[in-house]
Amino acid sequence: MLDQPALEAWGRRIGREAARPLFLALRGDLGAGKSVLARAIARGAGVTGPMPSPTFNLLYRYDAERGRIVHIDLYRITAPEDVWELGWQELGGPDDVVLVEWPERAGPLLPEPRWDIVLEEDVPGSHLRRVRMEPHGRPPDLPGPP
């Protein structure tokens, strides 16, 4: 179980330590902590400055000390093929970390290798999250949650 400070600390470790390229599909209900984790990973990789939610713009790119961070929110996507308009085929360069919220909207277009990180509330309304890490293909190792 992770509270928000522990989730953020883990995210910063991922951003600092994980090998590139890295594709992370962040799964969970509204309020599960997907955006919190995505921002922490980006901060750990060296992103500074504001990081607005990509809910309305759908995609933001950030230059970081360790490559490029791409943060995508597919919540408003209605069909998997809509991801092509976001430059989906260009994602995953050698130094990229791609963070996708609501990845289920991309359906079969999710690439491998990747990690699915599933965040679930322990008790509705609590601030504790259960975290599951599911590899698809052979993604680079991630530091485990504390």
GROMACS .gro file of N, CA and C in nm:
model
  438
    1MET      N    1   0.084  -0.118   0.000
    1MET     CA    2   0.000   0.000   0.000
    1MET      C    3   0.088   0.125   0.000
    2LEU      N    4   0.054   0.219  -0.083
    2LEU     CA    5   0.130   0.342  -0.091
    2LEU      C    6   0.039   0.461  -0.065
    3ASP      N    7   0.087   0.554   0.017
    3ASP     CA    8   0.018   0.682   0.028
    3ASP      C    9   0.076   0.774  -0.079
    4GLN      N   10   0.023   0.895  -0.091
    4GLN     CA   11   0.068   0.983  -0.199
    4GLN      C   12   0.216   1.017  -0.191
    5PRO      N   13   0.272   1.050  -0.073
    5PRO     CA   14   0.417   1.077  -0.070
    5PRO      C   15   0.501   0.956  -0.115
    6ALA      N   16   0.460   0.835  -0.077
    6ALA     CA   17   0.535   0.716  -0.119
    6ALA      C   18   0.520   0.693  -0.269
    7LEU      N   19   0.400   0.718  -0.324
    7LEU     CA   20   0.378   0.704  -0.468
    7LEU      C   21   0.466   0.803  -0.545
    8GLU      N   22   0.473   0.926  -0.495
    8GLU     CA   23   0.558   1.027  -0.560
    8GLU      C   24   0.705   0.990  -0.552
    9ALA      N   25   0.749   0.941  -0.437
    9ALA     CA   26   0.890   0.902  -0.421
    9ALA      C   27   0.924   0.788  -0.517
   10TRP      N   28   0.834   0.691  -0.529
   10TRP     CA   29   0.857   0.580  -0.621
   10TRP      C   30   0.863   0.631  -0.765
   11GLY      N   31   0.772   0.720  -0.802
   11GLY     CA   32   0.774   0.777  -0.937
   11GLY      C   33   0.905   0.848  -0.967
   12ARG      N   34   0.955   0.926  -0.872
   12ARG     CA   35   1.083   0.996  -0.895
   12ARG      C   36   1.196   0.895  -0.915
   13ARG      N   37   1.193   0.784  -0.842
   13ARG     CA   38   1.295   0.679  -0.861
   13ARG      C   39   1.287   0.622  -1.002
   14ILE      N   40   1.167   0.596  -1.049
   14ILE     CA   41   1.151   0.543  -1.185
   14ILE      C   42   1.211   0.642  -1.284
   15GLY      N   43   1.177   0.770  -1.270
   15GLY     CA   44   1.228   0.872  -1.361
   15GLY      C   45   1.379   0.882  -1.360
   16ARG      N   46   1.440   0.864  -1.243
   16ARG     CA   47   1.587   0.873  -1.229
   16ARG      C   48   1.658   0.747  -1.277
   17GLU      N   49   1.600   0.629  -1.248
   17GLU     CA   50   1.676   0.505  -1.259
   17GLU      C   51   1.641   0.416  -1.377
   18ALA      N   52   1.521   0.422  -1.428
   18ALA     CA   53   1.478   0.325  -1.531
   18ALA      C   54   1.547   0.351  -1.664
   19ALA      N   55   1.581   0.242  -1.731
   19ALA     CA   56   1.644   0.249  -1.864
   19ALA      C   57   1.541   0.297  -1.966
   20ARG      N   58   1.592   0.354  -2.073
   20ARG     CA   59   1.511   0.403  -2.185
   20ARG      C   60   1.533   0.314  -2.305
   21PRO      N   61   1.441   0.307  -2.399
   21PRO     CA   62   1.307   0.365  -2.398
   21PRO      C   63   1.218   0.292  -2.299
   22LEU      N   64   1.119   0.363  -2.251
   22LEU     CA   65   1.029   0.308  -2.149
   22LEU      C   66   0.886   0.352  -2.181
   23PHE      N   67   0.796   0.257  -2.190
   23PHE     CA   68   0.655   0.285  -2.214
   23PHE      C   69   0.577   0.234  -2.094
   24LEU      N   70   0.505   0.326  -2.028
   24LEU     CA   71   0.427   0.291  -1.909
   24LEU      C   72   0.280   0.321  -1.934
   25ALA      N   73   0.197   0.219  -1.923
   25ALA     CA   74   0.052   0.234  -1.934
   25ALA      C   75  -0.001   0.245  -1.791
   26LEU      N   76  -0.051   0.363  -1.755
   26LEU     CA   77  -0.097   0.390  -1.619
   26LEU      C   78  -0.247   0.366  -1.612
   27ARG      N   79  -0.286   0.265  -1.537
   27ARG     CA   80  -0.426   0.223  -1.530
   27ARG      C   81  -0.483   0.250  -1.392
   28GLY      N   82  -0.612   0.282  -1.388
   28GLY     CA   83  -0.681   0.301  -1.261
   28GLY      C   84  -0.800   0.392  -1.280
   29ASP      N   85  -0.889   0.389  -1.183
   29ASP     CA   86  -1.009   0.473  -1.188
   29ASP      C   87  -0.973   0.620  -1.172
   30LEU      N   88  -1.070   0.707  -1.196
   30LEU     CA   89  -1.052   0.850  -1.168
   30LEU      C   90  -1.007   0.868  -1.025
   31GLY      N   91  -0.906   0.950  -1.004
   31GLY     CA   92  -0.856   0.977  -0.870
   31GLY      C   93  -0.765   0.871  -0.812
   32ALA      N   94  -0.725   0.772  -0.893
   32ALA     CA   95  -0.640   0.664  -0.842
   32ALA      C   96  -0.495   0.706  -0.824
   33GLY      N   97  -0.453   0.817  -0.887
   33GLY     CA   98  -0.316   0.863  -0.873
   33GLY      C   99  -0.232   0.853  -0.999
   34LYS      N  100  -0.294   0.829  -1.113
   34LYS     CA  101  -0.219   0.816  -1.238
   34LYS      C  102  -0.141   0.943  -1.271
   35SER      N  103  -0.206   1.058  -1.261
   35SER     CA  104  -0.138   1.186  -1.293
   35SER      C  105  -0.031   1.218  -1.190
   36VAL      N  106  -0.056   1.186  -1.065
   36VAL     CA  107   0.044   1.207  -0.960
   36VAL      C  108   0.169   1.126  -0.992
   37LEU      N  109   0.150   1.000  -1.028
   37LEU     CA  110   0.264   0.914  -1.061
   37LEU      C  111   0.335   0.964  -1.187
   38ALA      N  112   0.259   1.003  -1.290
   38ALA     CA  113   0.320   1.051  -1.415
   38ALA      C  114   0.407   1.174  -1.389
   39ARG      N  115   0.355   1.269  -1.313
   39ARG     CA  116   0.434   1.390  -1.283
   39ARG      C  117   0.559   1.357  -1.203
   40ALA      N  118   0.548   1.265  -1.109
   40ALA     CA  119   0.664   1.227  -1.028
   40ALA      C  120   0.772   1.162  -1.114
   41ILE      N  121   0.731   1.076  -1.207
   41ILE     CA  122   0.828   1.014  -1.298
   41ILE      C  123   0.899   1.121  -1.379
   42ALA      N  124   0.822   1.216  -1.432
   42ALA     CA  125   0.881   1.325  -1.512
   42ALA      C  126   0.976   1.409  -1.427
   43ARG      N  127   0.938   1.440  -1.305
   43ARG     CA  128   1.027   1.517  -1.216
   43ARG      C  129   1.155   1.440  -1.189
   44GLY      N  130   1.144   1.310  -1.166
   44GLY     CA  131   1.263   1.228  -1.143
   44GLY      C  132   1.356   1.225  -1.263
   45ALA      N  133   1.299   1.239  -1.382
   45ALA     CA  134   1.380   1.242  -1.505
   45ALA      C  135   1.440   1.379  -1.530
   46GLY      N  136   1.399   1.479  -1.451
   46GLY     CA  137   1.458   1.611  -1.464
   46GLY      C  138   1.369   1.718  -1.525
   47VAL      N  139   1.240   1.690  -1.542
   47VAL     CA  140   1.149   1.792  -1.595
   47VAL      C  141   1.127   1.897  -1.486
   48THR      N  142   1.140   2.023  -1.525
   48THR     CA  143   1.113   2.134  -1.433
   48THR      C  144   1.003   2.220  -1.493
   49GLY      N  145   0.946   2.304  -1.414
   49GLY     CA  146   0.841   2.392  -1.465
   49GLY      C  147   0.704   2.328  -1.456
   50PRO      N  148   0.603   2.402  -1.501
   50PRO     CA  149   0.466   2.353  -1.493
   50PRO      C  150   0.444   2.227  -1.576
   51MET      N  151   0.358   2.141  -1.527
   51MET     CA  152   0.319   2.019  -1.598
   51MET      C  153   0.167   2.007  -1.591
   52PRO      N  154   0.097   2.076  -1.681
   52PRO     CA  155  -0.049   2.068  -1.678
   52PRO      C  156  -0.098   1.928  -1.716
   53SER      N  157  -0.218   1.898  -1.675
   53SER     CA  158  -0.278   1.771  -1.712
   53SER      C  159  -0.304   1.768  -1.862
   54PRO      N  160  -0.275   1.656  -1.928
   54PRO     CA  161  -0.301   1.648  -2.071
   54PRO      C  162  -0.446   1.610  -2.105
   55THR      N  163  -0.537   1.619  -2.008
   55THR     CA  164  -0.675   1.577  -2.032
   55THR      C  165  -0.737   1.648  -2.153
   56PHE      N  166  -0.714   1.778  -2.167
   56PHE     CA  167  -0.777   1.850  -2.278
   56PHE      C  168  -0.687   1.860  -2.400
   57ASN      N  169  -0.557   1.874  -2.381
   57ASN     CA  170  -0.464   1.879  -2.495
   57ASN      C  171  -0.426   1.740  -2.543
   58LEU      N  172  -0.450   1.641  -2.462
   58LEU     CA  173  -0.423   1.499  -2.487
   58LEU      C  174  -0.277   1.460  -2.477
   59LEU      N  175  -0.183   1.547  -2.516
   59LEU     CA  176  -0.043   1.508  -2.517
   59LEU      C  177   0.047   1.627  -2.489
   60TYR      N  178   0.144   1.605  -2.401
   60TYR     CA  179   0.251   1.704  -2.377
   60TYR      C  180   0.385   1.633  -2.390
   61ARG      N  181   0.482   1.705  -2.446
   61ARG     CA  182   0.620   1.657  -2.453
   61ARG      C  183   0.708   1.748  -2.369
   62TYR      N  184   0.801   1.689  -2.296
   62TYR     CA  185   0.892   1.765  -2.211
   62TYR      C  186   1.033   1.718  -2.235
   63ASP      N  187   1.125   1.813  -2.249
   63ASP     CA  188   1.266   1.777  -2.251
   63ASP      C  189   1.312   1.762  -2.108
   64ALA      N  190   1.389   1.658  -2.083
   64ALA     CA  191   1.436   1.629  -1.949
   64ALA      C  192   1.586   1.604  -1.953
   65GLU      N  193   1.647   1.602  -1.836
   65GLU     CA  194   1.791   1.573  -1.828
   65GLU      C  195   1.823   1.438  -1.890
   66ARG      N  196   1.730   1.345  -1.877
   66ARG     CA  197   1.750   1.209  -1.927
   66ARG      C  198   1.658   1.179  -2.045
   67GLY      N  199   1.658   1.262  -2.146
   67GLY     CA  200   1.578   1.233  -2.264
   67GLY      C  201   1.450   1.313  -2.268
   68ARG      N  202   1.348   1.255  -2.329
   68ARG     CA  203   1.221   1.323  -2.348
   68ARG      C  204   1.111   1.246  -2.275
   69ILE      N  205   1.020   1.320  -2.214
   69ILE     CA  206   0.903   1.263  -2.148
   69ILE      C  207   0.782   1.297  -2.234
   70VAL      N  208   0.700   1.199  -2.264
   70VAL     CA  209   0.576   1.219  -2.337
   70VAL      C  210   0.463   1.174  -2.244
   71HIS      N  211   0.374   1.268  -2.211
   71HIS     CA  212   0.263   1.239  -2.120
   71HIS      C  213   0.133   1.251  -2.200
   72ILE      N  214   0.059   1.142  -2.206
   72ILE     CA  215  -0.062   1.134  -2.287
   72ILE      C  216  -0.179   1.093  -2.198
   73ASP      N  217  -0.294   1.155  -2.221
   73ASP     CA  218  -0.418   1.118  -2.153
   73ASP      C  219  -0.519   1.082  -2.261
   74LEU      N  220  -0.558   0.957  -2.267
   74LEU     CA  221  -0.649   0.910  -2.372
   74LEU      C  222  -0.795   0.907  -2.327
   75TYR      N  223  -0.827   0.969  -2.215
   75TYR     CA  224  -0.962   0.964  -2.160
   75TYR      C  225  -1.067   1.007  -2.263
   76ARG      N  226  -1.037   1.108  -2.342
   76ARG     CA  227  -1.135   1.161  -2.437
   76ARG      C  228  -1.130   1.095  -2.574
   77ILE      N  229  -1.045   0.997  -2.591
   77ILE     CA  230  -1.037   0.923  -2.717
   77ILE      C  231  -1.157   0.826  -2.722
   78THR      N  232  -1.224   0.820  -2.835
   78THR     CA  233  -1.342   0.734  -2.844
   78THR      C  234  -1.317   0.603  -2.918
   79ALA      N  235  -1.212   0.597  -2.998
   79ALA     CA  236  -1.181   0.475  -3.073
   79ALA      C  237  -1.029   0.460  -3.080
   80PRO      N  238  -0.979   0.336  -3.071
   80PRO     CA  239  -0.833   0.317  -3.073
   80PRO      C  240  -0.763   0.386  -3.189
   81GLU      N  241  -0.821   0.383  -3.307
   81GLU     CA  242  -0.753   0.442  -3.422
   81GLU      C  243  -0.735   0.593  -3.411
   82ASP      N  244  -0.806   0.658  -3.317
   82ASP     CA  245  -0.788   0.802  -3.296
   82ASP      C  246  -0.649   0.838  -3.244
   83VAL      N  247  -0.578   0.739  -3.188
   83VAL     CA  248  -0.444   0.769  -3.135
   83VAL      C  249  -0.345   0.805  -3.246
   84TRP      N  250  -0.371   0.764  -3.369
   84TRP     CA  251  -0.279   0.794  -3.478
   84TRP      C  252  -0.265   0.945  -3.497
   85GLU      N  253  -0.372   1.020  -3.471
   85GLU     CA  254  -0.368   1.165  -3.486
   85GLU      C  255  -0.276   1.232  -3.384
   86LEU      N  256  -0.238   1.159  -3.281
   86LEU     CA  257  -0.148   1.212  -3.178
   86LEU      C  258  -0.001   1.186  -3.211
   87GLY      N  259   0.027   1.127  -3.325
   87GLY     CA  260   0.164   1.092  -3.357
   87GLY      C  261   0.207   0.963  -3.290
   88TRP      N  262   0.113   0.874  -3.266
   88TRP     CA  263   0.135   0.749  -3.193
   88TRP      C  264   0.254   0.671  -3.249
   89GLN      N  265   0.267   0.667  -3.381
   89GLN     CA  266   0.373   0.588  -3.444
   89GLN      C  267   0.512   0.645  -3.416
   90GLU      N  268   0.521   0.770  -3.371
   90GLU     CA  269   0.650   0.833  -3.344
   90GLU      C  270   0.695   0.819  -3.199
   91LEU      N  271   0.612   0.759  -3.116
   91LEU     CA  272   0.645   0.747  -2.974
   91LEU      C  273   0.748   0.638  -2.952
   92GLY      N  274   0.823   0.653  -2.845
   92GLY     CA  275   0.916   0.548  -2.806
   92GLY      C  276   1.053   0.558  -2.866
   93GLY      N  277   1.101   0.683  -2.888
   93GLY     CA  278   1.239   0.700  -2.933
   93GLY      C  279   1.336   0.645  -2.830
   94PRO      N  280   1.464   0.633  -2.865
   94PRO     CA  281   1.560   0.566  -2.777
   94PRO      C  282   1.576   0.628  -2.639
   95ASP      N  283   1.547   0.757  -2.623
   95ASP     CA  284   1.561   0.822  -2.492
   95ASP      C  285   1.426   0.861  -2.432
   96ASP      N  286   1.316   0.810  -2.489
   96ASP     CA  287   1.182   0.850  -2.445
   96ASP      C  288   1.131   0.770  -2.327
   97VAL      N  289   1.056   0.840  -2.243
   97VAL     CA  290   0.968   0.777  -2.146
   97VAL      C  291   0.828   0.820  -2.187
   98VAL      N  292   0.744   0.723  -2.220
   98VAL     CA  293   0.607   0.751  -2.262
   98VAL      C  294   0.514   0.708  -2.149
   99LEU      N  295   0.435   0.803  -2.101
   99LEU     CA  296   0.342   0.781  -1.990
   99LEU      C  297   0.200   0.797  -2.044
  100VAL      N  298   0.121   0.691  -2.043
  100VAL     CA  299  -0.013   0.695  -2.101
  100VAL      C  300  -0.116   0.667  -1.994
  101GLU      N  301  -0.202   0.766  -1.970
  101GLU     CA  302  -0.317   0.747  -1.882
  101GLU      C  303  -0.435   0.702  -1.966
  102TRP      N  304  -0.519   0.617  -1.910
  102TRP     CA  305  -0.633   0.557  -1.979
  102TRP      C  306  -0.587   0.480  -2.103
  103PRO      N  307  -0.485   0.393  -2.090
  103PRO     CA  308  -0.431   0.321  -2.205
  103PRO      C  309  -0.530   0.224  -2.268
  104GLU      N  310  -0.631   0.182  -2.193
  104GLU     CA  311  -0.728   0.088  -2.249
  104GLU      C  312  -0.799   0.147  -2.371
  105ARG      N  313  -0.800   0.281  -2.384
  105ARG     CA  314  -0.864   0.345  -2.498
  105ARG      C  315  -0.785   0.320  -2.628
  106ALA      N  316  -0.657   0.284  -2.615
  106ALA     CA  317  -0.576   0.253  -2.734
  106ALA      C  318  -0.593   0.108  -2.777
  107GLY      N  319  -0.656   0.027  -2.693
  107GLY     CA  320  -0.685  -0.112  -2.726
  107GLY      C  321  -0.564  -0.188  -2.776
  108PRO      N  322  -0.576  -0.254  -2.891
  108PRO     CA  323  -0.467  -0.338  -2.941
  108PRO      C  324  -0.347  -0.260  -2.994
  109LEU      N  325  -0.357  -0.127  -2.996
  109LEU     CA  326  -0.245  -0.047  -3.048
  109LEU      C  327  -0.138  -0.019  -2.943
  110LEU      N  328  -0.159  -0.066  -2.819
  110LEU     CA  329  -0.055  -0.049  -2.716
  110LEU      C  330   0.068  -0.130  -2.756
  111PRO      N  331   0.184  -0.068  -2.750
  111PRO     CA  332   0.305  -0.139  -2.795
  111PRO      C  333   0.360  -0.233  -2.688
  112GLU      N  334   0.445  -0.319  -2.733
  112GLU     CA  335   0.531  -0.397  -2.645
  112GLU      C  336   0.672  -0.367  -2.690
  113PRO      N  337   0.767  -0.365  -2.600
  113PRO     CA  338   0.753  -0.392  -2.458
  113PRO      C  339   0.695  -0.272  -2.383
  114ARG      N  340   0.627  -0.302  -2.273
  114ARG     CA  341   0.572  -0.197  -2.187
  114ARG      C  342   0.543  -0.255  -2.050
  115TRP      N  343   0.525  -0.164  -1.957
  115TRP     CA  344   0.475  -0.197  -1.824
  115TRP      C  345   0.334  -0.142  -1.812
  116ASP      N  346   0.242  -0.221  -1.760
  116ASP     CA  347   0.114  -0.170  -1.714
  116ASP      C  348   0.128  -0.151  -1.564
  117ILE      N  349   0.101  -0.031  -1.517
  117ILE     CA  350   0.102  -0.003  -1.374
  117ILE      C  351  -0.042   0.025  -1.335
  118VAL      N  352  -0.096  -0.061  -1.249
  118VAL     CA  353  -0.236  -0.052  -1.209
  118VAL      C  354  -0.241   0.004  -1.067
  119LEU      N  355  -0.314   0.115  -1.053
  119LEU     CA  356  -0.332   0.180  -0.924
  119LEU      C  357  -0.477   0.161  -0.880
  120GLU      N  358  -0.496   0.111  -0.758
  120GLU     CA  359  -0.631   0.089  -0.706
  120GLU      C  360  -0.640   0.143  -0.565
  121GLU      N  361  -0.754   0.206  -0.534
  121GLU     CA  362  -0.777   0.252  -0.397
  121GLU      C  363  -0.791   0.130  -0.308
  122ASP      N  364  -0.729   0.134  -0.191
  122ASP     CA  365  -0.742   0.024  -0.095
  122ASP      C  366  -0.885   0.021  -0.042
  123VAL      N  367  -0.930   0.134   0.007
  123VAL     CA  368  -1.065   0.152   0.057
  123VAL      C  369  -1.117   0.278  -0.010
  124PRO      N  370  -1.237   0.276  -0.070
  124PRO     CA  371  -1.288   0.397  -0.134
  124PRO      C  372  -1.278   0.518  -0.041
  125GLY      N  373  -1.222   0.627  -0.096
  125GLY     CA  374  -1.205   0.749  -0.018
  125GLY      C  375  -1.076   0.754   0.063
  126SER      N  376  -1.001   0.643   0.066
  126SER     CA  377  -0.875   0.644   0.141
  126SER      C  378  -0.766   0.704   0.053
  127HIS      N  379  -0.653   0.730   0.112
  127HIS     CA  380  -0.540   0.784   0.037
  127HIS      C  381  -0.434   0.677   0.013
  128LEU      N  382  -0.469   0.553   0.037
  128LEU     CA  383  -0.376   0.442   0.016
  128LEU      C  384  -0.408   0.374  -0.117
  129ARG      N  385  -0.302   0.340  -0.189
  129ARG     CA  386  -0.317   0.275  -0.320
  129ARG      C  387  -0.245   0.142  -0.321
  130ARG      N  388  -0.311   0.044  -0.382
  130ARG     CA  389  -0.246  -0.082  -0.415
  130ARG      C  390  -0.183  -0.063  -0.552
  131VAL      N  391  -0.065  -0.116  -0.572
  131VAL     CA  392   0.005  -0.102  -0.700
  131VAL      C  393   0.038  -0.241  -0.753
  132ARG      N  394   0.002  -0.264  -0.879
  132ARG     CA  395   0.041  -0.386  -0.949
  132ARG      C  396   0.121  -0.346  -1.072
  133MET      N  397   0.228  -0.418  -1.097
  133MET     CA  398   0.312  -0.396  -1.214
  133MET      C  399   0.303  -0.520  -1.303
  134GLU      N  400   0.261  -0.499  -1.428
  134GLU     CA  401   0.244  -0.611  -1.520
  134GLU      C  402   0.328  -0.588  -1.646
  135PRO      N  403   0.432  -0.671  -1.667
  135PRO     CA  404   0.513  -0.654  -1.788
  135PRO      C  405   0.443  -0.714  -1.910
  136HIS      N  406   0.463  -0.651  -2.024
  136HIS     CA  407   0.417  -0.703  -2.152
  136HIS      C  408   0.540  -0.700  -2.242
  137GLY      N  409   0.574  -0.815  -2.297
  137GLY     CA  410   0.699  -0.825  -2.370
  137GLY      C  411   0.814  -0.825  -2.269
  138ARG      N  412   0.924  -0.764  -2.306
  138ARG     CA  413   1.042  -0.759  -2.217
  138ARG      C  414   1.082  -0.614  -2.194
  139PRO      N  415   1.002  -0.541  -2.110
  139PRO     CA  416   1.037  -0.402  -2.083
  139PRO      C  417   1.158  -0.392  -1.992
  140PRO      N  418   1.224  -0.274  -1.989
  140PRO     CA  419   1.336  -0.257  -1.897
  140PRO      C  420   1.289  -0.270  -1.753
  141ASP      N  421   1.380  -0.312  -1.668
  141ASP     CA  422   1.346  -0.325  -1.525
  141ASP      C  423   1.305  -0.191  -1.467
  142LEU      N  424   1.212  -0.198  -1.370
  142LEU     CA  425   1.171  -0.082  -1.294
  142LEU      C  426   1.205  -0.104  -1.148
  143PRO      N  427   1.240   0.003  -1.076
  143PRO     CA  428   1.251  -0.016  -0.932
  143PRO      C  429   1.113  -0.048  -0.878
  144GLY      N  430   1.104  -0.139  -0.786
  144GLY     CA  431   0.974  -0.177  -0.728
  144GLY      C  432   0.923  -0.069  -0.636
  145PRO      N  433   0.793  -0.068  -0.614
  145PRO     CA  434   0.737   0.029  -0.519
  145PRO      C  435   0.788   0.001  -0.378
  146PRO      N  436   0.797   0.105  -0.298
  146PRO     CA  437   0.847   0.083  -0.161
  146PRO      C  438   0.756  -0.007  -0.081
   0.00000   0.00000   0.00000
